[in-house]
CSV table of C-alpha atoms and ligand atoms in Angstrom, one decimal:
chain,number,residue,atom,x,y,z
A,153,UNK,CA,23.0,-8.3,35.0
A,154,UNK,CA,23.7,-5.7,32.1
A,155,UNK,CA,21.3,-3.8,31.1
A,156,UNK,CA,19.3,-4.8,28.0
A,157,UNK,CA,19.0,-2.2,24.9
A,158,UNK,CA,15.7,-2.3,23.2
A,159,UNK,CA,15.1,-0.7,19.6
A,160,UNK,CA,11.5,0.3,19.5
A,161,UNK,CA,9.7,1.5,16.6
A,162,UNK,CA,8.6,4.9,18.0
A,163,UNK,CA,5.6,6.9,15.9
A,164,UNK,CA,6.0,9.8,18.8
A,165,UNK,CA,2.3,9.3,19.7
A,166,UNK,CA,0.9,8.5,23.1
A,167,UNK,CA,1.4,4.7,23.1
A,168,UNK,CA,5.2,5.0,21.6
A,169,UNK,CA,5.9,7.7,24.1
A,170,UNK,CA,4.3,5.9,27.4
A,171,UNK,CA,6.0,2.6,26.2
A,172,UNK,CA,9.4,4.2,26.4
A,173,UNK,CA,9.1,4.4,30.1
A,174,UNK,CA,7.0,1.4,30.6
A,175,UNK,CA,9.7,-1.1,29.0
A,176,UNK,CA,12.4,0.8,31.1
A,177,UNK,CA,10.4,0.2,34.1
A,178,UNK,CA,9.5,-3.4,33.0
A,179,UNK,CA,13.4,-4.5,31.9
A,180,UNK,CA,15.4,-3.3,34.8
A,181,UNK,CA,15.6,0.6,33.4
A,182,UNK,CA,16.9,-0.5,30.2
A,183,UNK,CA,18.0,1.5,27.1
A,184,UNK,CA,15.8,2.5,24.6
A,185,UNK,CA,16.7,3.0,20.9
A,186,UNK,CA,13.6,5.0,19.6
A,187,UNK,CA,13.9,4.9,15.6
A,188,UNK,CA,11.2,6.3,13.5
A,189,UNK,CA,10.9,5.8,9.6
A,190,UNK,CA,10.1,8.2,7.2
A,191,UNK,CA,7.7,6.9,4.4
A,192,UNK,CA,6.5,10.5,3.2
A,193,UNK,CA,3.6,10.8,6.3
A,194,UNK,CA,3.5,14.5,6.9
A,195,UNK,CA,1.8,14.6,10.1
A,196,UNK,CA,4.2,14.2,13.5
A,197,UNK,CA,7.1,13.8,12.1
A,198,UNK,CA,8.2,17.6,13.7
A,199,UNK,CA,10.7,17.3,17.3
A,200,UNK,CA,10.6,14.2,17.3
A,201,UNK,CA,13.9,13.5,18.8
A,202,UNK,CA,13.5,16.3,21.3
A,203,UNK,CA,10.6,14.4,22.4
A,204,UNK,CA,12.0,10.8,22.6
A,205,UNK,CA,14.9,12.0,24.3
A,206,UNK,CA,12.7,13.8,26.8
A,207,UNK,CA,10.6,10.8,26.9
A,208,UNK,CA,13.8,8.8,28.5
A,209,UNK,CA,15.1,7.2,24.9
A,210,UNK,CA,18.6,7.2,25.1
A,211,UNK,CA,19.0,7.0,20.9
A,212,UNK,CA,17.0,8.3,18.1
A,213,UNK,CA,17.2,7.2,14.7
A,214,UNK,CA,15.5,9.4,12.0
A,215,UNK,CA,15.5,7.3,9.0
A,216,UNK,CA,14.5,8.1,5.4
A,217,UNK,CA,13.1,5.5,4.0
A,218,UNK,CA,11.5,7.1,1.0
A,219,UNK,CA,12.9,6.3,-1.6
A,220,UNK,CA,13.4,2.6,-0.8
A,221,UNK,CA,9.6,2.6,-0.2
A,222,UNK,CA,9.2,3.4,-4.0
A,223,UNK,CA,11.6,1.9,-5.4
A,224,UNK,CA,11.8,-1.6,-3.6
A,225,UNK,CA,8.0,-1.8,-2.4
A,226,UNK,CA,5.5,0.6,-4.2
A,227,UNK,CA,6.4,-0.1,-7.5
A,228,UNK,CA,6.6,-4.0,-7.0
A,229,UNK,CA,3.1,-3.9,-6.1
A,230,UNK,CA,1.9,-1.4,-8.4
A,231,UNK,CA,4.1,-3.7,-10.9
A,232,UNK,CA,2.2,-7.3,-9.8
A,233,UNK,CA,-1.3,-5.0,-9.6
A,234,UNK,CA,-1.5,-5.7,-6.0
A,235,UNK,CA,-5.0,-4.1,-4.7
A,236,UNK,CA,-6.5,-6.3,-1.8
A,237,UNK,CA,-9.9,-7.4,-2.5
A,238,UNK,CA,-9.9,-5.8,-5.2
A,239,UNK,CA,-10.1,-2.4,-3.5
A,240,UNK,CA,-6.8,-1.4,-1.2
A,241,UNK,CA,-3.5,-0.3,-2.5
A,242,UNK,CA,-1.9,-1.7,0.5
A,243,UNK,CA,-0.4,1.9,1.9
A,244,UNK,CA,-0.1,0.8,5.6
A,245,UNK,CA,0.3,-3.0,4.1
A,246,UNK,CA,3.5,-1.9,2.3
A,247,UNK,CA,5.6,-0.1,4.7
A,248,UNK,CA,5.4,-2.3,7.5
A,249,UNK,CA,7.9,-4.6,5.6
A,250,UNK,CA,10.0,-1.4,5.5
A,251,UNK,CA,9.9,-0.2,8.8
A,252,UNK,CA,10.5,-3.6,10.5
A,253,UNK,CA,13.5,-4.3,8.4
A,254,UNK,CA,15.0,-0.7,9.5
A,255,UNK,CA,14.2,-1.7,12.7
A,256,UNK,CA,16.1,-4.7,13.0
A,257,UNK,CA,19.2,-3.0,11.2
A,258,UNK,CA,19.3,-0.3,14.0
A,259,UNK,CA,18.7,-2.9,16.9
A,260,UNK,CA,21.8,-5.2,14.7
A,261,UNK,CA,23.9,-2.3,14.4
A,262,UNK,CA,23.5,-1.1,18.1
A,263,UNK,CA,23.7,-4.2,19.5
A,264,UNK,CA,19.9,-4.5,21.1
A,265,UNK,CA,18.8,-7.8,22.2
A,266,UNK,CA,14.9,-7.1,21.8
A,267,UNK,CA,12.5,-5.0,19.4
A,268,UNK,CA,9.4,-3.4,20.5
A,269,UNK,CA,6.8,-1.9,18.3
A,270,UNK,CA,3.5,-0.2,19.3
A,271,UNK,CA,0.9,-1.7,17.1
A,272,UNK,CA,-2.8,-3.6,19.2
A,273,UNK,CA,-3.4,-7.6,19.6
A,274,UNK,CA,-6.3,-7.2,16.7
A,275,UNK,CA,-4.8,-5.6,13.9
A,276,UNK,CA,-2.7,-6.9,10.9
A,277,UNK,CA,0.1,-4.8,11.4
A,278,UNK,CA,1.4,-6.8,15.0
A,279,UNK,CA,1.4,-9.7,12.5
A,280,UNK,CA,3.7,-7.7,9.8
A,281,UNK,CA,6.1,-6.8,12.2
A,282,UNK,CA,6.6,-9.8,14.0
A,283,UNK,CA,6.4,-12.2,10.6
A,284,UNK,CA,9.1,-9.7,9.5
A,285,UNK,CA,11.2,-9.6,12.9
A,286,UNK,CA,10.7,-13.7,12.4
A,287,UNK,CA,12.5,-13.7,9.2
A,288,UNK,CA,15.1,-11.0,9.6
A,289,UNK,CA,16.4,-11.5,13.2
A,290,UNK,CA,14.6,-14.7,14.7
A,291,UNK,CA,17.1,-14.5,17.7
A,292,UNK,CA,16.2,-11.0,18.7
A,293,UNK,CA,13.6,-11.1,21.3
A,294,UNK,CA,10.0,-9.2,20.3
A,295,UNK,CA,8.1,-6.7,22.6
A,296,UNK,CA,4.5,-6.0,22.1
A,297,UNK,CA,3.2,-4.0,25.0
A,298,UNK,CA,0.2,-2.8,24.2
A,299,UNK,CA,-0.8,-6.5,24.1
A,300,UNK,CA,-0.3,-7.1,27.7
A,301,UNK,CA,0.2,-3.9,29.6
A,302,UNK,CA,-2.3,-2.7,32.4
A,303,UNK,CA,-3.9,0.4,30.2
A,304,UNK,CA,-7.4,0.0,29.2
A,305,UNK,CA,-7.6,3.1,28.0
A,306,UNK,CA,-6.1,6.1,26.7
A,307,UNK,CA,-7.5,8.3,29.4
A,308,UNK,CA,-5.2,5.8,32.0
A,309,UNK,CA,-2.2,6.3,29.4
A,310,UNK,CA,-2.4,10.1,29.4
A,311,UNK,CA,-2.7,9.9,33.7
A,312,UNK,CA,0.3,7.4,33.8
A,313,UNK,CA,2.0,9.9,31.5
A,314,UNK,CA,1.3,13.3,33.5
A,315,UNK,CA,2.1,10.9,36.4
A,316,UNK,CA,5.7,10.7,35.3
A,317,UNK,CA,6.7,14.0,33.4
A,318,UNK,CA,5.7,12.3,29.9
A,319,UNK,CA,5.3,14.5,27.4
A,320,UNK,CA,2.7,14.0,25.2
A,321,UNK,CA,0.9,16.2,22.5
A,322,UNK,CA,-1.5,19.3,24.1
A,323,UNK,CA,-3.3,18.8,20.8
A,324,UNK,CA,-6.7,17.4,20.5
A,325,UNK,CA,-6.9,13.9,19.5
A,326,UNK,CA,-8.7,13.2,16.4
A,327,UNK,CA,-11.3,10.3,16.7
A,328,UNK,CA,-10.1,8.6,13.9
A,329,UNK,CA,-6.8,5.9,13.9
A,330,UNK,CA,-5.0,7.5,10.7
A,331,UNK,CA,-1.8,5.6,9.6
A,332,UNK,CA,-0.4,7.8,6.6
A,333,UNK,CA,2.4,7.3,4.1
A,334,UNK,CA,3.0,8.7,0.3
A,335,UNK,CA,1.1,5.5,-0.9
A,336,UNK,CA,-2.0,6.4,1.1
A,337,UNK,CA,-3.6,6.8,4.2
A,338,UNK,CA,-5.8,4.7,6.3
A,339,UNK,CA,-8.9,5.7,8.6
A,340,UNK,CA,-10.9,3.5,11.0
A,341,UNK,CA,-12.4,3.7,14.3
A,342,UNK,CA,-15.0,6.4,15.7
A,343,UNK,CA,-18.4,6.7,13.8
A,344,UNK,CA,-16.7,4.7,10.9
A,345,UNK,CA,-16.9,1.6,13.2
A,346,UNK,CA,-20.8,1.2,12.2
A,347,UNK,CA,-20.5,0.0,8.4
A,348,UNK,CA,-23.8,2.0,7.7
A,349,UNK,CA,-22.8,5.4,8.7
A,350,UNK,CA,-21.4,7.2,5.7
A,351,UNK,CA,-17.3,9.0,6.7
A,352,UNK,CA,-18.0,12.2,7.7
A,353,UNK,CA,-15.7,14.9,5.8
A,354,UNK,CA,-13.8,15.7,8.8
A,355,UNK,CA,-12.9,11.4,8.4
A,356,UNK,CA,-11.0,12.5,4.8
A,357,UNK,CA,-7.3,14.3,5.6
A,358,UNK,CA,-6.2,15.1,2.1
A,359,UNK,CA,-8.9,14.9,-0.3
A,360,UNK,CA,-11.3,17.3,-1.5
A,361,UNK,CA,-14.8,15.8,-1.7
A,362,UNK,CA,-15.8,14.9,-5.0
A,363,UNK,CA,-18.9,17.5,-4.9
A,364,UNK,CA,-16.3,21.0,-4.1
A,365,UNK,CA,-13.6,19.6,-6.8
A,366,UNK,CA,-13.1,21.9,-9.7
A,367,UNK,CA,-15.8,22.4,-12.7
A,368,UNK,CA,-12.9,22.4,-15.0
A,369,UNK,CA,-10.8,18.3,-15.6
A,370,UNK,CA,-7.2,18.1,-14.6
A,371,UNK,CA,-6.1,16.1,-17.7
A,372,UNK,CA,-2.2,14.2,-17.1
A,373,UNK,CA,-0.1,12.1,-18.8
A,374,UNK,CA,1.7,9.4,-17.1
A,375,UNK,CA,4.7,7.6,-18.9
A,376,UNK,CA,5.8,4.3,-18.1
A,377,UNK,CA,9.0,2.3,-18.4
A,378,UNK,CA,8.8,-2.0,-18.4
A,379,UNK,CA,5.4,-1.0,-15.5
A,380,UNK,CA,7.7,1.3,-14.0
A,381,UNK,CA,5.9,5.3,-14.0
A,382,UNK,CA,9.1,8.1,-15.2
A,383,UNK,CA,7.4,10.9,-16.6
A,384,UNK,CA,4.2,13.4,-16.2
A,385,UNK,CA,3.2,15.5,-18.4
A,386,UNK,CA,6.4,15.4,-20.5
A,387,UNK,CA,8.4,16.1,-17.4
A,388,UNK,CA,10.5,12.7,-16.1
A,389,UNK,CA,10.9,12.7,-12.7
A,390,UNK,CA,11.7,10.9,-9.7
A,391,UNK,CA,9.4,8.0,-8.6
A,392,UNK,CA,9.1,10.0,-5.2
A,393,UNK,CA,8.5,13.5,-7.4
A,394,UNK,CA,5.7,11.9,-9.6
A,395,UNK,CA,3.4,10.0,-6.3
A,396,UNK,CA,3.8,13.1,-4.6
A,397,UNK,CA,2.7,15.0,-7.5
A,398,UNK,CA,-0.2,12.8,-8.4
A,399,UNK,CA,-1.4,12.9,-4.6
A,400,UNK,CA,-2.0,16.9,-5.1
A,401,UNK,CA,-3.8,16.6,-8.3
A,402,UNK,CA,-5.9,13.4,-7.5
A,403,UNK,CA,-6.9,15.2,-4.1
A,404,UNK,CA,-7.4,18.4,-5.5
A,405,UNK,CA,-10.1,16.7,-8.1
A,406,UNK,CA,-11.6,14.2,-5.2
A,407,UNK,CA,-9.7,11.3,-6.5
A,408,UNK,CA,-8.5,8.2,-4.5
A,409,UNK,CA,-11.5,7.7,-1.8
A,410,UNK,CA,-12.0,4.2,-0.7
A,411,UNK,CA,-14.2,2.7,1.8
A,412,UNK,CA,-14.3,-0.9,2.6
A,413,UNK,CA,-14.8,-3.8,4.8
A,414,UNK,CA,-11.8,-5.7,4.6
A,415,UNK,CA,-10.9,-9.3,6.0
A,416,UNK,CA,-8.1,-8.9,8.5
A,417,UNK,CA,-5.4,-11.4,9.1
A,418,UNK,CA,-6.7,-12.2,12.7
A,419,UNK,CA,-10.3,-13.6,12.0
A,420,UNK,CA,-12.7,-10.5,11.9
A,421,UNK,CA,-13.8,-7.9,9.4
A,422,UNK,CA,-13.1,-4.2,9.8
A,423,UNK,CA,-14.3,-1.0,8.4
A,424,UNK,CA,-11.7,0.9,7.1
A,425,UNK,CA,-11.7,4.2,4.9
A,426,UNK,CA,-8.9,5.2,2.7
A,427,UNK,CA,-7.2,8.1,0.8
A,428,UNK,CA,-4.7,6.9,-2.3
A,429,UNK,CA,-5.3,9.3,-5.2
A,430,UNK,CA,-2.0,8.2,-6.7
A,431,UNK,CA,-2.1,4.7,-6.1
A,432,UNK,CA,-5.6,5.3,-7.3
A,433,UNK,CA,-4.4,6.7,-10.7
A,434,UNK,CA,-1.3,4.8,-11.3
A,435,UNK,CA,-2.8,1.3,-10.9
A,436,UNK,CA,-5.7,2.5,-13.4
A,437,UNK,CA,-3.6,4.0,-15.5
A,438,UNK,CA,-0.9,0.6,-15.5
A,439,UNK,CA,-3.8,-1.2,-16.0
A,440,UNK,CA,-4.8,0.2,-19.2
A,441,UNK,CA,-1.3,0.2,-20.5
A,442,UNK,CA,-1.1,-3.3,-19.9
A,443,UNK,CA,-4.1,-4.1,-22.2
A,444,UNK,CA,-2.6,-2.3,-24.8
A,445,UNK,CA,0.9,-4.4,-24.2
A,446,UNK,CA,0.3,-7.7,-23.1
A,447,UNK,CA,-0.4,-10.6,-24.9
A,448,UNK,CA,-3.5,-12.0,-24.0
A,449,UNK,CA,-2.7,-15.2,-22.1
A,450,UNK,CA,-0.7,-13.5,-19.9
A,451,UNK,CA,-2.9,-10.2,-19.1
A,452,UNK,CA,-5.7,-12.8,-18.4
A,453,UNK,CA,-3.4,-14.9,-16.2
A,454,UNK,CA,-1.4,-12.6,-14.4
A,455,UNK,CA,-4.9,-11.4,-12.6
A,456,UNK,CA,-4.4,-14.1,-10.6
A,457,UNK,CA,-1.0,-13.4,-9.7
A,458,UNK,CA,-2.1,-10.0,-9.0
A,459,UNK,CA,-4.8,-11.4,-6.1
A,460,UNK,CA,-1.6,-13.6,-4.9
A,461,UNK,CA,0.5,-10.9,-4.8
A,462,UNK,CA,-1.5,-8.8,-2.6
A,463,UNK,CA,-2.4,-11.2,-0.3
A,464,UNK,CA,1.0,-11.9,0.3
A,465,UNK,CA,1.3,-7.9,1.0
A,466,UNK,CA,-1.5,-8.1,3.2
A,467,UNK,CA,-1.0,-10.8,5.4
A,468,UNK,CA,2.9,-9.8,6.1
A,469,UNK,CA,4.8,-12.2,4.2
A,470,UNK,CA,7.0,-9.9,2.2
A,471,UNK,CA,10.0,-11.4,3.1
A,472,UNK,CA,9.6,-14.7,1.9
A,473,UNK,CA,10.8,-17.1,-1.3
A,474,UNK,CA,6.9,-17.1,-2.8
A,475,UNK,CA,7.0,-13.3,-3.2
A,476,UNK,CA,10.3,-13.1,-5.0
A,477,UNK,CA,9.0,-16.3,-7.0
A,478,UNK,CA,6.2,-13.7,-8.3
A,479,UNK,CA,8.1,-10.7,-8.6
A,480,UNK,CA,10.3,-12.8,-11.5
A,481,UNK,CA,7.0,-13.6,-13.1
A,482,UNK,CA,5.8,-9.9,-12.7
A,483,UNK,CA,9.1,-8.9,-14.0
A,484,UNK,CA,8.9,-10.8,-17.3
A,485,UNK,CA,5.3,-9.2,-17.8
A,486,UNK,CA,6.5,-6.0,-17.5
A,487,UNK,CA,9.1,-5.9,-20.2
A,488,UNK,CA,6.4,-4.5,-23.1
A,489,UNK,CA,4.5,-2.0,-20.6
A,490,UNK,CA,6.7,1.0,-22.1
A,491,UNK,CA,4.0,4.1,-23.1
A,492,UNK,CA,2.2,6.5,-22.4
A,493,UNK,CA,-1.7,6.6,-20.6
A,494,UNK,CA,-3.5,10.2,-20.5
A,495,UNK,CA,-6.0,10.5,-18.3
A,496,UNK,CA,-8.7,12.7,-17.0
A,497,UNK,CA,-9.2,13.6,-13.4
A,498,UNK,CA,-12.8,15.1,-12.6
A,499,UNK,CA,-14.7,15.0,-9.6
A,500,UNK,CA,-13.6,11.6,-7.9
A,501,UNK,CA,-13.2,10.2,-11.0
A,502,UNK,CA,-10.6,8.7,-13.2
A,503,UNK,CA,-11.2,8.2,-17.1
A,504,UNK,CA,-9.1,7.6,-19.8
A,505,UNK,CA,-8.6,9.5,-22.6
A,506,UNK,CA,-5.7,7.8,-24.8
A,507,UNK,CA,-2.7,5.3,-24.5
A,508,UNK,CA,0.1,4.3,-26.9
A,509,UNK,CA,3.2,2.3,-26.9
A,510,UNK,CA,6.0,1.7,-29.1
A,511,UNK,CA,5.2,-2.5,-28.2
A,512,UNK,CA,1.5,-2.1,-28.6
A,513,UNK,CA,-0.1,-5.2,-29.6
A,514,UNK,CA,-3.6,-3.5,-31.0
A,515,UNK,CA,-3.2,-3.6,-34.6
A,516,UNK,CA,-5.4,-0.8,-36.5
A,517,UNK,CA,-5.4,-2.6,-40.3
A,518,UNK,CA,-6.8,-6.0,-38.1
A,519,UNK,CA,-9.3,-4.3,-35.7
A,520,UNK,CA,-10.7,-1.4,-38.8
A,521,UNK,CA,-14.3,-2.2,-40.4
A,522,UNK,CA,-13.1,0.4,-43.5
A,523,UNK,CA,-11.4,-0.6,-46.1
A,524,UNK,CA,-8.1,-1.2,-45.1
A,525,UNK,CA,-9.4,-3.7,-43.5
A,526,UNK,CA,-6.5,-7.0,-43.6
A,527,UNK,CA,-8.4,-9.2,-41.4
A,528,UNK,CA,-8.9,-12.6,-43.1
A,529,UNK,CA,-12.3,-13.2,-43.1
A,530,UNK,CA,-12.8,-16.1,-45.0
A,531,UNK,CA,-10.5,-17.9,-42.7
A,532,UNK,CA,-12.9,-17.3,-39.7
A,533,UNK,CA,-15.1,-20.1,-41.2
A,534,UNK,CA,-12.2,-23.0,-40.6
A,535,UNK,CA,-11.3,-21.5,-37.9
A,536,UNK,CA,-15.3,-21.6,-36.0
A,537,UNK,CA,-15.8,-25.3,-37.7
A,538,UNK,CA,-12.9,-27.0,-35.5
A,539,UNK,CA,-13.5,-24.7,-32.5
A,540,UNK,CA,-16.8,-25.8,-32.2
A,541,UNK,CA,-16.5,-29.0,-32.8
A,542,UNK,CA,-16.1,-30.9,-29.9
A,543,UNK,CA,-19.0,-29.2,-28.6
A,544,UNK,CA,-20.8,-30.3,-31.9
A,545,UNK,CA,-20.0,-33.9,-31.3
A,546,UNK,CA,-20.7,-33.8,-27.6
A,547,UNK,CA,-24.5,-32.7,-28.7
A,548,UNK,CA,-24.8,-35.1,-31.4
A,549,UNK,CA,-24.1,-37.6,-28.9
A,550,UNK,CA,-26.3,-36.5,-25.8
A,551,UNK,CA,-29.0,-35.1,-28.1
A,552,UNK,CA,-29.4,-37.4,-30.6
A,553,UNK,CA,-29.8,-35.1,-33.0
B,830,LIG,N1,-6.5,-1.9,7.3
B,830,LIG,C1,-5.2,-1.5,6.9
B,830,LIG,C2,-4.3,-2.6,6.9
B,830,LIG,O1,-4.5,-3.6,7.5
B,830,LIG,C3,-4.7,-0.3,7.7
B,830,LIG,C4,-4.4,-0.6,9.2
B,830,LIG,C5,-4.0,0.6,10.0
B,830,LIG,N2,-5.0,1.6,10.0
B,830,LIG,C6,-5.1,2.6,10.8
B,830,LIG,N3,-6.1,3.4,10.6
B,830,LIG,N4,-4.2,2.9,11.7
B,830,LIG,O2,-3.3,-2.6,6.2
């Protein structure tokens, strides 16, 4: 029989690292393609194809994704307003999408007959891969391990690893689950698994707290193009340039903390804490523009659309005919949201300070109460009499009166 090749999505953490031997133990020593994605995290992404090789991978793939992630994912959902349950900016949400689709180009262009990826049997992102593997590659074969190997737990991972020359990190292990990307990072497990207890500072990796920010605002201007942010503070710059950018000041002032109790995919609810001080500011800030810009049907309306659109995010449906179907409809919105929003950044908070735009629907001689006023007032009275009216009948007729 030949040997089988797997491409596994490899983070260089103790589960990805035991799971290269274990799947060349379980499939007859097959090979392993390890292939890691880069979506801007900036923690373990240092040797790790010294480590993946000396882990018994036989290929490692170091791809960057980041710009793609931007372009293709983070400013569709920034576009639509995608924020799930009203709270989450998607971070992890988003680049699972990404990751699985790099995935199956590696395992297509080195001819692997199965994926394996390292995510647990009671999260969302199993279901984001494998929805994505489903719709990319349905004839490639899917691994999950860590849903059916022997480990309990990670004390028996790190003794199968020391058994057999693994090497895995000598540093301490936070207690926290952190998944990170330029969009954000997420925090669960430890202390934060009781919904009562509040994060503990040492929970938070990039933010200052709100209470040791700066006495002094960090004030910015954020330009947009059709929903699209190009420019801060004057300066235009790179999608990448401007998140990254935003993610120092917002963290510097304590911006972008989240916590929440989300409703997972698989049936329970979960505690999660989150970092996003530039999705923080650039959905606020789009936001704002967008009252300025869109007519009002469609602001009101595309709220909706917004809830759709992260939900689709969320629950791992990326790939799929309904969320192109509501990127042409967030398209079409976005054509007036060219301007500018300045905004205020002070001690975990965002505020707004001014916005303008060359299609911006507030009219000054309409909205003043001064004297250039143009408003027609007298025609408010016609107007009001037929508005009302049917509501005026339907009383005459249940009132009697
Ligand atoms: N709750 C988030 C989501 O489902 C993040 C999941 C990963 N979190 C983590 N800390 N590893 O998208």
């Amino acid at each position: 029989m030949s040997k089988e090749k797997i491409a596994l999505a490899y983070s260089g953490g103790l589960d990805t690292s035991v799971m290269i031997k274990w799947l060349k133990d379980k499939y007859n020593g097959a090979e392993i393609v390890a292939v890691t994605g880069n979506l801007g995290q900036q923690k373990e992404i240092e040797n790790l194809e010294s480590k993946a090789i000396a882990t018994g991978a036989s290929k490692f793939q170091f791809l960057d994704l980041r710009k793609e992630f931007v372009e293709e994912y983070i400013w569709r959902a920034l576009k639509a307003g995608a924020l799930y349950e009203d709270v989450y900016p998607l971070a992890t949400a988003l680049g699972r999408p990404l990751l699985a689709k790099a995935l199956v180009d590696s395992a297509l262009a080195e001819d692997c007959t199965m994926l394996a990826h390292g995510c647990t049997g009671k999260g969302n992102d199993q279901v984001r891969f494998e929805v994505t593997f489903a719709s990319l590659a349905p004839h490639l074969k899917v691994l999950a391990p860590l849903r059916e190997w022997e480990f309990t737990s990670r004390e028996a991972e790190i003794a199968y690893a020391l058994e057999h020359n693994i090497p895995v990190s000598a540093t301490k292990k936070s207690p926290y689950s952190i998944d990170e990307n330029i969009w954000g990072i997420s925090i669960e497990c430890g202390v934060l698994e009781d919904p009562m207890v509040a994060p503990p500072e040492d929970a938070y990796q990039i933010t200052t707290s709100p209470e040791n920010a700066p006495n002094t605002p960090s004030v910015v201007d954020i330009e947009f193009e059709q929903g699209v942010p190009v420019a801060l503070d004057g300066k235009k710059m790179s999608g990448l340039d401007l998140i990254i950018r935003l993610n120092e000041i917002g963290a510097a002032n304590g911006v972008g903390r989240l916590d929440m109790i989300e409703n997972r995919v698989v049936g329970i609810k979960s505690r999660e804490i989150y970092e996003a001080p530039a999705a923080t500011i650039l959905h606020f800030a789009h936001r704002e523009l967008e009252r300025l810009t869109l007519e009002k049907s469609v602001f009101q309306y595309k709220k909706n659309i917004s809830q759709d659109y992260a939900n689709i995010i969320y629950n791992g449906t990326w790939f799929s005919p309904m969320r192109t179907a509501l990127d042409a409809f967030v398209t079409e919105t976005q054509k007036p949201v060219t301007g500018l929003v300045r905004l205020k950044l002070y001690k975990g908070g965002v505020t707004l300070l001014g916005r303008n735009s060359p299609y911006s629907l507030y009219n000054e001689e309409l909205a003043t109460y001064t004297e250039a006023d143009t408003f027609n007032h007298k025609a408010a009275a016609g107007f009001i009499h037929l508005y009302g009216l049917g509501l005026k009948t339907f009383s005459q007729v249940h009132s009697g009166k």
